[in-house]
Coordinates of C-alpha atoms in Angstrom, one line a residue:
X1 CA -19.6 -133.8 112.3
X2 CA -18.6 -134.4 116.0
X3 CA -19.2 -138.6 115.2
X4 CA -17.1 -138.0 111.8
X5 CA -14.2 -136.6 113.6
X6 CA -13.9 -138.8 116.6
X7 CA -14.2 -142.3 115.6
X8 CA -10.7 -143.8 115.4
X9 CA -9.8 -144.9 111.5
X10 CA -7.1 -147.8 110.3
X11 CA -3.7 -145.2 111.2
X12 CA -5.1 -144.0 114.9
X13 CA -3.0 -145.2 118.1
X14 CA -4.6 -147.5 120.6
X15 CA -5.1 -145.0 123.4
X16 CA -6.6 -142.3 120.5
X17 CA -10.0 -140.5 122.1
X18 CA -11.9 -137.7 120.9
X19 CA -9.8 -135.2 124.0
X20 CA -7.5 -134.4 121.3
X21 CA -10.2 -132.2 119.7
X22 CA -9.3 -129.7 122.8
X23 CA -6.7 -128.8 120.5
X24 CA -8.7 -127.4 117.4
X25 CA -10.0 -124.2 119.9
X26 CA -6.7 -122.9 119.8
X27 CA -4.6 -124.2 117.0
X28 CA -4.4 -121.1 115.2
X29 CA -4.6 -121.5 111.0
X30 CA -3.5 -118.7 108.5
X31 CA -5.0 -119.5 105.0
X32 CA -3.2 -117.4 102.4
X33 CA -5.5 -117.2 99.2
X34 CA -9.1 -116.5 99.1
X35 CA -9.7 -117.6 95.6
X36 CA -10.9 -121.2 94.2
X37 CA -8.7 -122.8 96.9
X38 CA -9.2 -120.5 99.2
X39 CA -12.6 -120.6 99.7
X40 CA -12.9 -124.4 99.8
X41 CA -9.9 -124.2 102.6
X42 CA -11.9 -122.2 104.5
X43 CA -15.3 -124.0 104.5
X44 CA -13.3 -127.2 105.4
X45 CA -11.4 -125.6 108.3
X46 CA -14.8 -124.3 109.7
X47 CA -16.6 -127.2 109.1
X48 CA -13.7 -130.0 110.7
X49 CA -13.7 -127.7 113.8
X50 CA -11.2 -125.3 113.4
X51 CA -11.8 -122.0 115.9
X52 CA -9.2 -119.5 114.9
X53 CA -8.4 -119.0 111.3
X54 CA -6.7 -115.9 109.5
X55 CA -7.4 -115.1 105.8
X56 CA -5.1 -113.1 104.0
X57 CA -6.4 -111.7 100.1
X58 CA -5.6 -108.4 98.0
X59 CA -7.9 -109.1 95.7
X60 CA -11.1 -108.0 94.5
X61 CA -14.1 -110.4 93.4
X62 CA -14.5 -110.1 89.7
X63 CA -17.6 -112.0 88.2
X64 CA -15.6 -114.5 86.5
X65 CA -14.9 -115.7 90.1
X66 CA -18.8 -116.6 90.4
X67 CA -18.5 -120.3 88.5
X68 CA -16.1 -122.2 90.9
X69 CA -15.2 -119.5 94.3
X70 CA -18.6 -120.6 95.7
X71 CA -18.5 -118.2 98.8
X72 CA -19.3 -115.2 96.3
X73 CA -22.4 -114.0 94.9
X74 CA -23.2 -111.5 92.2
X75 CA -23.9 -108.6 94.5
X76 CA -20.2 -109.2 96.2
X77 CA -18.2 -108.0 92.7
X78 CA -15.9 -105.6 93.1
X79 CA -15.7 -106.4 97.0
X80 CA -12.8 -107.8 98.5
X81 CA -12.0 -111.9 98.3
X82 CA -11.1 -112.0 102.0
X83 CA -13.2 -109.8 103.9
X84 CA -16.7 -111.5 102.3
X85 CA -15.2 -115.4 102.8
X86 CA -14.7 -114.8 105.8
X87 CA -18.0 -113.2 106.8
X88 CA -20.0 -116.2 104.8
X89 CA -18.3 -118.6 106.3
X90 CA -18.4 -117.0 109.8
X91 CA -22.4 -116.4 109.0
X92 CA -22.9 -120.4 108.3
X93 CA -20.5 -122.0 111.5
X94 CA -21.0 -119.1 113.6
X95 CA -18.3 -120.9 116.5
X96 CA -15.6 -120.5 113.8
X97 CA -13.7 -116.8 113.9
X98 CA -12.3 -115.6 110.6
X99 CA -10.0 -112.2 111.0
X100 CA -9.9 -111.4 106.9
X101 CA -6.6 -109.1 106.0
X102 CA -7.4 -107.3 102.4
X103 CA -3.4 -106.5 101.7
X104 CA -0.2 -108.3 100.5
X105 CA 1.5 -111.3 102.3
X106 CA 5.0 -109.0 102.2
X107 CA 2.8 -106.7 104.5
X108 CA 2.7 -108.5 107.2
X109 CA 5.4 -108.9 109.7
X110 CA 7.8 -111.7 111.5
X111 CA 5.3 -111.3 114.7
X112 CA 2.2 -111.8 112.6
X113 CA 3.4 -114.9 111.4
X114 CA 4.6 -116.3 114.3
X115 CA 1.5 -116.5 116.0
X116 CA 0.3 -119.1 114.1
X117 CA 0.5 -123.3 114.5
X118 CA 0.6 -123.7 110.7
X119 CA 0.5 -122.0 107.2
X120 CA -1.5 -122.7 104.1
X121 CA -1.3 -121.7 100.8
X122 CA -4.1 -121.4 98.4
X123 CA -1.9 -119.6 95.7
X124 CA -1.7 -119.3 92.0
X125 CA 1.4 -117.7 92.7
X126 CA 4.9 -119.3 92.3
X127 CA 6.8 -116.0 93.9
X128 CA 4.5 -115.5 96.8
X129 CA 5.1 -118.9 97.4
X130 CA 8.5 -118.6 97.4
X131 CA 8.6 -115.5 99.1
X132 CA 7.0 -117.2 102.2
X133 CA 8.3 -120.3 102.4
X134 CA 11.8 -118.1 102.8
X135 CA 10.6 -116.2 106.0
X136 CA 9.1 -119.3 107.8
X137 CA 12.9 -120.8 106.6
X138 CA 14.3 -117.9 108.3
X139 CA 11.8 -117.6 111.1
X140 CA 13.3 -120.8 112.6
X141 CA 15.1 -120.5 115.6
X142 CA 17.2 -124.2 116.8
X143 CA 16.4 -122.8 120.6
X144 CA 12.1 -121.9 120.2
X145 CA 10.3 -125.0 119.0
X146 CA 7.3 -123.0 118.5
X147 CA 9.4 -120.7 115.8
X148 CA 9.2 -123.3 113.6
X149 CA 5.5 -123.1 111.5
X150 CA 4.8 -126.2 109.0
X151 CA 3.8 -125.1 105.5
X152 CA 0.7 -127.1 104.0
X153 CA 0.8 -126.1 100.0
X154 CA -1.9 -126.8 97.6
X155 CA -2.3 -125.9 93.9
X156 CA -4.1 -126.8 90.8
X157 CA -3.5 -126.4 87.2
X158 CA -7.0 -127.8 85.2
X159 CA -7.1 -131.0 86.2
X160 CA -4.0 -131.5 88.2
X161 CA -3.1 -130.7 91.4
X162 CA -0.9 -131.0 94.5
X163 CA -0.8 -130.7 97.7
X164 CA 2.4 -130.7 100.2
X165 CA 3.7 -130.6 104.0
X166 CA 6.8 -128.5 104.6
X167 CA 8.9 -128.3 107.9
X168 CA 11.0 -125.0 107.6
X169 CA 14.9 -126.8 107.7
X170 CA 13.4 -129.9 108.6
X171 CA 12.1 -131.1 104.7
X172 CA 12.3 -130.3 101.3
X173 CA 11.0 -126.8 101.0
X174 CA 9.1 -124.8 98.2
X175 CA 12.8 -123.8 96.6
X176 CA 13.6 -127.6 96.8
X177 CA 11.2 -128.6 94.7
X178 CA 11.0 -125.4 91.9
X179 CA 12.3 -127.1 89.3
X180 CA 8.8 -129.2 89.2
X181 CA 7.4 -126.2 88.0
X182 CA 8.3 -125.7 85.0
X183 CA 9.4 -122.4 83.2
X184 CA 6.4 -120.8 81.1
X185 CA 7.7 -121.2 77.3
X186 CA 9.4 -118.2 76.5
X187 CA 8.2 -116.2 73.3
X188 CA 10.8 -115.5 70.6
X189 CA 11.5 -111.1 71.0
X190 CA 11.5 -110.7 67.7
X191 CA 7.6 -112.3 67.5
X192 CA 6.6 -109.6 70.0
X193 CA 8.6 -106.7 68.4
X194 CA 7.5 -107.2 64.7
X195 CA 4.8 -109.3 63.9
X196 CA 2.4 -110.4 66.5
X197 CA 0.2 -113.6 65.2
X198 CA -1.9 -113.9 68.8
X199 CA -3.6 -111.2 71.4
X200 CA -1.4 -113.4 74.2
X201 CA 1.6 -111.5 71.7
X202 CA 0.4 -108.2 72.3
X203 CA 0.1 -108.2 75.6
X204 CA 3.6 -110.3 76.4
X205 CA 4.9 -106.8 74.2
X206 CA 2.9 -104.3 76.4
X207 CA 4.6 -106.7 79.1
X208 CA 8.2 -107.3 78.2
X209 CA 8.6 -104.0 75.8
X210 CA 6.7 -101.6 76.5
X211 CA 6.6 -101.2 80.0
X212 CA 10.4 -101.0 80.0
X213 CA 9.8 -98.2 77.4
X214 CA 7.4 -96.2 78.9
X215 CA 7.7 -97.0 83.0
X216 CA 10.9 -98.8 83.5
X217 CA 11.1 -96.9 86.8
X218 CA 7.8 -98.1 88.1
X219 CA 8.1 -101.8 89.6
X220 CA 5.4 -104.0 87.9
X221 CA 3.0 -105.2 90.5
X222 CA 0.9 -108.1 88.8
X223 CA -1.8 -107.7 91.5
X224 CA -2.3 -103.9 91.1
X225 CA -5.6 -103.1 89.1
X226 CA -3.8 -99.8 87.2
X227 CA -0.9 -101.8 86.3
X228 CA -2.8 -104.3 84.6
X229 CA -5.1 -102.0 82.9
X230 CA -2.7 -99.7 81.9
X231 CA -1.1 -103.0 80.2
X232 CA -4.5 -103.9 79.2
X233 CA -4.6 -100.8 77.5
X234 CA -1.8 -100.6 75.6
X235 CA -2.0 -104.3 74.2
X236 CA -5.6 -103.8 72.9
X237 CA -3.6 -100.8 70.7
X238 CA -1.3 -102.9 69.5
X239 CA -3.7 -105.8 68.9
X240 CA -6.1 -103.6 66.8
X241 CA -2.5 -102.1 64.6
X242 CA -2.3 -105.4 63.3
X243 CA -6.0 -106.3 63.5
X244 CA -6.0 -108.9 66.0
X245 CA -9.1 -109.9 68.3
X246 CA -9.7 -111.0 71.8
X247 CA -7.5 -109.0 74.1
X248 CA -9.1 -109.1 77.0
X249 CA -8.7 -107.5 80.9
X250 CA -9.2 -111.2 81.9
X251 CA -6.4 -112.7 79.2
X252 CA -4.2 -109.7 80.5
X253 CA -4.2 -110.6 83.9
X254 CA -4.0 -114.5 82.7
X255 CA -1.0 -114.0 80.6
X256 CA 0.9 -111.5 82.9
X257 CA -0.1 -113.7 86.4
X258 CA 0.7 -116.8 84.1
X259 CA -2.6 -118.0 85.0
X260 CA -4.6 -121.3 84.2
X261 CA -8.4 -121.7 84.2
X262 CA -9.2 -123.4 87.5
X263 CA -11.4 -126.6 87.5
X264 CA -13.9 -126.6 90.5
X265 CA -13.6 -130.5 91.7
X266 CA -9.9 -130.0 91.3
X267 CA -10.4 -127.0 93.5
X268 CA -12.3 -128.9 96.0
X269 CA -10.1 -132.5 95.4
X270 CA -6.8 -130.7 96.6
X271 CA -8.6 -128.3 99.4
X272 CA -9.7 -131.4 101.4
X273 CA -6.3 -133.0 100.9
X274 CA -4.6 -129.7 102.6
X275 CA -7.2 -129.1 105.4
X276 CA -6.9 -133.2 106.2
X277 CA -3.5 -132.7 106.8
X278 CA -4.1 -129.8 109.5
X279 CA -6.6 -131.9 111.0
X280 CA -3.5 -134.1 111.3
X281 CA -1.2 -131.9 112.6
X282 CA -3.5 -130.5 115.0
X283 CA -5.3 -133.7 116.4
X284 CA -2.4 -136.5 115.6
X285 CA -5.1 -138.6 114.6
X286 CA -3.4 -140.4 111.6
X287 CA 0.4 -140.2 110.5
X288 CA 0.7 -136.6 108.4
X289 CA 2.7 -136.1 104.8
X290 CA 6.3 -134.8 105.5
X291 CA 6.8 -136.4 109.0
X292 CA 10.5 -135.5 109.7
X293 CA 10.5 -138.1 112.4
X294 CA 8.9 -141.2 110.0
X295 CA 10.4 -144.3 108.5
X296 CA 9.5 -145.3 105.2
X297 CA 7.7 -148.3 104.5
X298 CA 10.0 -151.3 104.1
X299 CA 12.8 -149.6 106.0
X300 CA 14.9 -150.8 108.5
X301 CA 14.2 -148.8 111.8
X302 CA 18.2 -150.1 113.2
X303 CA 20.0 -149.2 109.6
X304 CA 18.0 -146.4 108.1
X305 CA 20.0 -143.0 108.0
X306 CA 18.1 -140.1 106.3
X307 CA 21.5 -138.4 105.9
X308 CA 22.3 -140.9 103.4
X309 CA 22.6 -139.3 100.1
X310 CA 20.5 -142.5 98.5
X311 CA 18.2 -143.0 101.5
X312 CA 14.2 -142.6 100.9
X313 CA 12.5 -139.8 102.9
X314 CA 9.1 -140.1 104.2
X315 CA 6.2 -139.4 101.8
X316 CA 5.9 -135.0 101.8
X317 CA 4.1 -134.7 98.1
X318 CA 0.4 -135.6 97.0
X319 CA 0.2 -135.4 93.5
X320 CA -3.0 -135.9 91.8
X321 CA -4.3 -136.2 88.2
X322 CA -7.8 -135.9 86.9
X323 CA -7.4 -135.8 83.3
X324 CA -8.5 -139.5 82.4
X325 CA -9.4 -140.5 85.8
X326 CA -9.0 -140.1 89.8
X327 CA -5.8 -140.8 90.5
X328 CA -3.1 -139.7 93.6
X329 CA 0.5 -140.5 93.9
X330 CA 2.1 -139.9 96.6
X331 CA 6.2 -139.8 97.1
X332 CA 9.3 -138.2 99.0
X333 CA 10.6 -135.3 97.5
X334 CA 14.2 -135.2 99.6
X335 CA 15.7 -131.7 100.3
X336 CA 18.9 -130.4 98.1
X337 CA 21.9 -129.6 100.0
X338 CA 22.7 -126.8 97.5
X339 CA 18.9 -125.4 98.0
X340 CA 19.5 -121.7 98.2
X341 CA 17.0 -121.3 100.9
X342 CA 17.4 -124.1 103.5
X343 CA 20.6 -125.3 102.3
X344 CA 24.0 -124.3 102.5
X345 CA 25.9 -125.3 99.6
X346 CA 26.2 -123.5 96.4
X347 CA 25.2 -125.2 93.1
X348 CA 27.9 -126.5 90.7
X349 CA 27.0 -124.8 86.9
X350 CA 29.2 -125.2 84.2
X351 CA 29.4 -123.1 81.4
X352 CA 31.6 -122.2 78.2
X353 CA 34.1 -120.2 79.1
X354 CA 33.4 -118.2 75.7
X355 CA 29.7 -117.7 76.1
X356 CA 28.8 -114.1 77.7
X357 CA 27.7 -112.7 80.1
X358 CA 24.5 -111.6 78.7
X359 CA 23.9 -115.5 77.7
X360 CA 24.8 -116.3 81.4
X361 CA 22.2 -114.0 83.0
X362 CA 19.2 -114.6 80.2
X363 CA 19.9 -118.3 81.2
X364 CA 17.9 -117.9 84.6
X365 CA 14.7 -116.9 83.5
X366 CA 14.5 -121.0 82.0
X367 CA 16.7 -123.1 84.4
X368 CA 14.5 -124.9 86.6
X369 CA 15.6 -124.0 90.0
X370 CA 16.3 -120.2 89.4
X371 CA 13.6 -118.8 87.1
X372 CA 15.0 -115.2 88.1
X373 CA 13.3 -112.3 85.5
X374 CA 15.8 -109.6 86.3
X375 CA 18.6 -111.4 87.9
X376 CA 21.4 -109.4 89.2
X377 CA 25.0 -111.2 89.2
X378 CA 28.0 -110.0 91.9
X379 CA 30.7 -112.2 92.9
X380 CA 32.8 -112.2 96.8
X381 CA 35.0 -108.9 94.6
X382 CA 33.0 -107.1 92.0
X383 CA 29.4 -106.4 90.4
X384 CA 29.0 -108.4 87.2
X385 CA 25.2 -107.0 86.7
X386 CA 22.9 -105.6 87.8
X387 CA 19.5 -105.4 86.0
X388 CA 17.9 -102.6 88.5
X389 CA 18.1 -99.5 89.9
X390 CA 18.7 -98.0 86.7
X391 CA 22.0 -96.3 88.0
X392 CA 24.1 -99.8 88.8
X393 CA 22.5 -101.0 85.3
X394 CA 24.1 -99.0 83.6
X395 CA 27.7 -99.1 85.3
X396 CA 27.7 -102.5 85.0
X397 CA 25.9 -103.2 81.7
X398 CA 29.2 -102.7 79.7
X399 CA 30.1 -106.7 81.2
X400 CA 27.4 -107.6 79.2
X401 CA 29.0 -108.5 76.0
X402 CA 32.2 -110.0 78.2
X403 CA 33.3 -113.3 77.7
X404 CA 33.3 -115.5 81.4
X405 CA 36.7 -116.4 81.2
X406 CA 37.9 -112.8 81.1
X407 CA 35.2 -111.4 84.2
X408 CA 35.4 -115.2 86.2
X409 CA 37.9 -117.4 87.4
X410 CA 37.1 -120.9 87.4
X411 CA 35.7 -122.2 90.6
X412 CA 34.6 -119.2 91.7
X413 CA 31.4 -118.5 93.3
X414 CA 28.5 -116.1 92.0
X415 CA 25.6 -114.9 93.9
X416 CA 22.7 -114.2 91.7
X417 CA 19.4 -112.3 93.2
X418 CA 16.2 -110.8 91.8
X419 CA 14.3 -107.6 93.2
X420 CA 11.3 -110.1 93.9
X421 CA 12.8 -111.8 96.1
X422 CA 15.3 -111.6 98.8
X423 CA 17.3 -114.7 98.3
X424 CA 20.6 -115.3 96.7
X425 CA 21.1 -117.9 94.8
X426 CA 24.6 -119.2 95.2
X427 CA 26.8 -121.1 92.0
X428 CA 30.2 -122.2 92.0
X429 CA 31.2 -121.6 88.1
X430 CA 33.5 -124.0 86.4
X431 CA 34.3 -123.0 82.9
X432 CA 34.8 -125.4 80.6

């Protein structure tokens, strides 16, 4: 491994030796994500030379795990993700420490995350993406160089995947590029209230309906074994009413966590590509995705301006697709001056002046760069709506059926928020 890692390659500078490997014994690594990607993450980081490495997981190994989370064995069900990665891996490159952390990323502090050089995710997870990529935003500090932590990013969906290198105000962050995800196709209410065709029905009613029924004062957490059994539950009743088979605990949890079956060499395709680019970082033995300093290729060094609205940006995103072959793009995904995490504009939106409220906030489940659940609306003066707690829902519900024009002037700006996350979304309404 040590004759791997030192030899100089086509992108390494002239004076390059293998001293820079120094480095690796105390470039601290938190992997977030113990699952598919997870595990291959943390083989590679062990394995390239990596000494200090963090593992945060709340999850529990369940034996559908067994086919593609290679860490795992059959007698490790029911244990947690993190705390038995971390002990096989530690087992197998003994000079490699592996602290494992069996709770939620939202329980760990500023301090935590500051003592690390970079961040990766190993997620299937769009809002705990999200969620940290807006600390290590608001972690930065113009005066501490060291408060700024670079975000690598990988994810897969079959065969697809990505992987992506973030510098907190310095790049296009995770909120930058939502709209690439796109929204999961919304299923019609009327479906889920009547006449259910598919188990994925009755369990997006146990979901959508029936929790707001039954426990509307109970937030749903996705990743808490009672919530999804109790929604388990109460979707296999409804699937057996209208004598429907194949509700599973597996398809709850796929449905509700929007889920996608994982693909091992996909898995292991995107893994490499994020640990490479900490080997990067760490060693500066080749140029790294999302370079802030970097000229693209056929630039000119003496005219280019990245502050130009039409100027490239240095490649940040990997994209790669295995569905007919092996094939990688790789581009620049510039920032977005209206971004509501590392920008500081708000986002022109223009809507009818006659459509309502109601339409107006069911809109940001779907747009692109909002996909807000139970979005909450408030302007510089007033509430416009509030979705939770239960007592400013309903003082403000009665806006609901308002037309725009009578609870909006035109122009003015609306900050919209959601209790999963603690950003605001900012728009400048102009009614047309």
């Amino acid at each position: 491994m040590d004759h791997l890692r030192t030899r100089p390659g086509a992108y390494t500078d002239d004076d390059y030796s293998s001293d820079v490997f120094d480095t690796l014994d105390h470039f601290k690594v938190l992997v977030i994500g113990a699952g598919g990607l997870g595990c291959e993450i943390l083989k590679n980081l062990a394995l390239s030379g990596f000494k200090s490495v963090d593992v945060i997981d709340m999850d529990t190994i369940d034996v559908s795990n067994l086919n593609r989370q290679f860490l795992f064995r059959q007698s490790d069900v029911g244990k947690p993700k993190a705390t038995v990665a971390a002990d096989f891996v530690m087992k197998r490159v003994p000079s490699c420490k592996i602290n494992a952390h069996v709770c939620k990323i939202q329980d760990m502090d500023e301090d935590y995350y500051m003592q690390f050089s970079t961040i990766i995710c190993g997620l299937d997870s769009i809002e705990a993406r999200r969620w940290i990529n807006h600390l290590l935003v608001e972690m930065v500090d113009m005066d501490n160089a060291e408060s700024l932590k670079p975000l690598i990013d990988g994810g897969t969906e079959g065969f697809k995947g990505q992987s992506r290198v973030i510098f907190p105000t310095m790049t296009s962050c995770i909120e930058c590029q939502l709209d690439m995800h796109a929204p999961r196709a919304a299923v019609p209410l009327c479906t889920l209230a009547t006449i259910p065709r598919q188990p994925q029905h009755c369990i997006e009613w146990a979901h959508i309906i029936k929790w707001e029924e039954e426990r509307k004062d109970i937030q749903l957490d996705t990743d808490d074994p009672e919530h999804i059994t109790w929604l388990y539950q109460t979707a296999l009743k409804r699937a057996q009413e209208f004598g429907i088979q194949g509700v599973t605990y597996s398809m709850t949890q796929g449905v509700v966590k929007n889920i996608i079956p994982a693909i091992a060499s996909t898995n292991a395709i995107i893994a490499a590509s994020c640990c490479n680019e900490a080997f990067k970082l760490a060693t500066n033995s080749a140029p790294f995705l999302a370079n802030p300093a970097a000229i693209p290729d056929g630039e000119d060094p003496d005219t280019y301006n990245p502050e130009d609205e039409f100027a490239p940006v240095p490649n940040n995103y990997m994209l790669y697709t295995g569905d007919n072959s092996i094939y990688t793009f790789t581009f620049g995904h510039k920032r977005k001056p209206d971004c509501p995490v590392c920008g500081n504009l708000p986002k022109d939106l223009s809507v009818p002046g006659d459509q309502t409220l109601q339409e107006l906030v069911d809109s940001f489940a779907e747009r692109p760069e909002a996909q807000l659940k139970k979005p909450n609306l408030r302007t510089g003066e007033k509430s416009l709506f509030y979705s939770s707690p239960e007592g400013l829902r309903q003082q403000t519900e009665g806006n609901l059926n308002k037309k725009l024009r009578d609870l909006l002037e035109d122009g003015e700006e609306v900050a919209v928020s959601d209790p999963a996350f603690s950003i605001a979304f900012r728009y400048k309404i102009h009614l047309i």
